[in-house]
Short mmCIF file of C-alpha atoms in Angstrom, two decimals:
data_model
loop_
_atom_site.label_atom_id
_atom_site.label_comp_id
_atom_site.label_asym_id
_atom_site.label_seq_id
_atom_site.Cartn_x
_atom_site.Cartn_y
_atom_site.Cartn_z
CA MET G 1 -42.11 123.63 -200.92
CA PRO G 2 -39.87 123.13 -203.82
CA ARG G 3 -36.80 125.31 -204.18
CA THR G 4 -35.85 127.17 -207.49
CA ILE G 5 -33.08 128.13 -209.47
CA ARG G 6 -32.55 130.18 -212.77
CA SER G 7 -31.32 128.78 -216.06
CA VAL G 8 -27.95 129.94 -217.32
CA GLN G 9 -27.21 130.45 -221.07
CA GLY G 10 -27.51 127.20 -222.97
CA ASP G 11 -29.24 125.14 -220.17
CA THR G 12 -31.57 122.42 -220.95
CA LEU G 13 -33.97 120.89 -218.32
CA ASP G 14 -31.89 117.57 -218.74
CA ARG G 15 -28.74 119.42 -218.01
CA ILE G 16 -30.21 121.21 -214.85
CA CYS G 17 -31.73 117.91 -213.85
CA HIS G 18 -27.89 116.23 -214.07
CA ARG G 19 -26.44 119.15 -212.09
CA VAL G 20 -28.83 119.39 -209.30
CA TYR G 21 -29.83 115.58 -208.85
CA GLY G 22 -27.06 113.76 -210.35
CA GLN G 23 -29.09 111.98 -212.92
CA THR G 24 -32.11 112.34 -215.47
CA ALA G 25 -33.72 108.84 -215.49
CA GLY G 26 -37.14 109.62 -214.02
CA ILE G 27 -36.21 112.90 -212.85
CA THR G 28 -36.76 114.85 -215.73
CA GLU G 29 -40.46 114.09 -216.00
CA GLN G 30 -40.94 115.08 -212.46
CA VAL G 31 -39.43 118.31 -212.88
CA LEU G 32 -41.65 118.96 -215.91
CA GLU G 33 -44.51 118.12 -213.86
CA ALA G 34 -43.38 120.73 -211.51
CA ASN G 35 -43.01 123.54 -214.13
CA PRO G 36 -46.10 123.39 -216.08
CA GLY G 37 -45.56 125.30 -219.44
CA ILE G 38 -41.74 125.09 -219.34
CA ALA G 39 -41.64 122.60 -222.32
CA ASP G 40 -43.18 125.26 -224.39
CA LEU G 41 -40.16 127.17 -224.19
CA GLY G 42 -38.10 124.91 -226.23
CA PRO G 43 -35.36 122.47 -225.53
CA VAL G 44 -32.81 125.17 -224.68
CA LEU G 45 -34.14 127.35 -221.91
CA PRO G 46 -34.09 131.35 -222.09
CA SER G 47 -31.45 132.59 -219.83
CA ALA G 48 -32.91 133.31 -216.15
CA THR G 49 -35.91 131.00 -216.47
CA VAL G 50 -36.96 130.18 -213.10
CA VAL G 51 -37.07 126.52 -212.57
CA ALA G 52 -38.81 124.70 -209.58
CA LEU G 53 -36.82 121.81 -208.11
CA PRO G 54 -39.20 119.44 -206.22
CA ASP G 55 -37.80 117.13 -203.47
CA ILE G 56 -36.99 114.03 -205.05
CA ALA G 57 -35.25 111.05 -203.68
CA THR G 58 -32.39 109.91 -205.96
CA GLN G 59 -30.86 106.35 -206.19
CA SER G 60 -27.27 105.82 -206.45
CA PRO G 61 -26.32 104.50 -209.81
CA SER G 62 -26.05 100.65 -210.41
CA THR G 63 -22.75 99.05 -210.29
CA ALA G 64 -23.32 95.86 -212.03
CA THR G 65 -20.55 93.47 -212.70
CA VAL G 66 -19.94 92.21 -216.27
CA GLN G 67 -18.31 89.16 -217.04
CA LEU G 68 -16.42 89.37 -220.59
CA TRP G 69 -15.04 85.91 -220.51
CA ASP G 70 -15.80 82.54 -219.65
#
């Protein structure tokens, strides 16, 4: 069963995903699916909106090496 949180003033779903999961790529879509109708509330959620947070396995950010000179 997913846990839930309540949004605070100015929260967006992306901001909540970043705060809870540490990333948004691929996560926001899953949280949207777990919360039918939440997109209808607009980009900035009303304060105290209940958001279900499904169990999502996140990956650590990639640490690719970039060579700037030859």
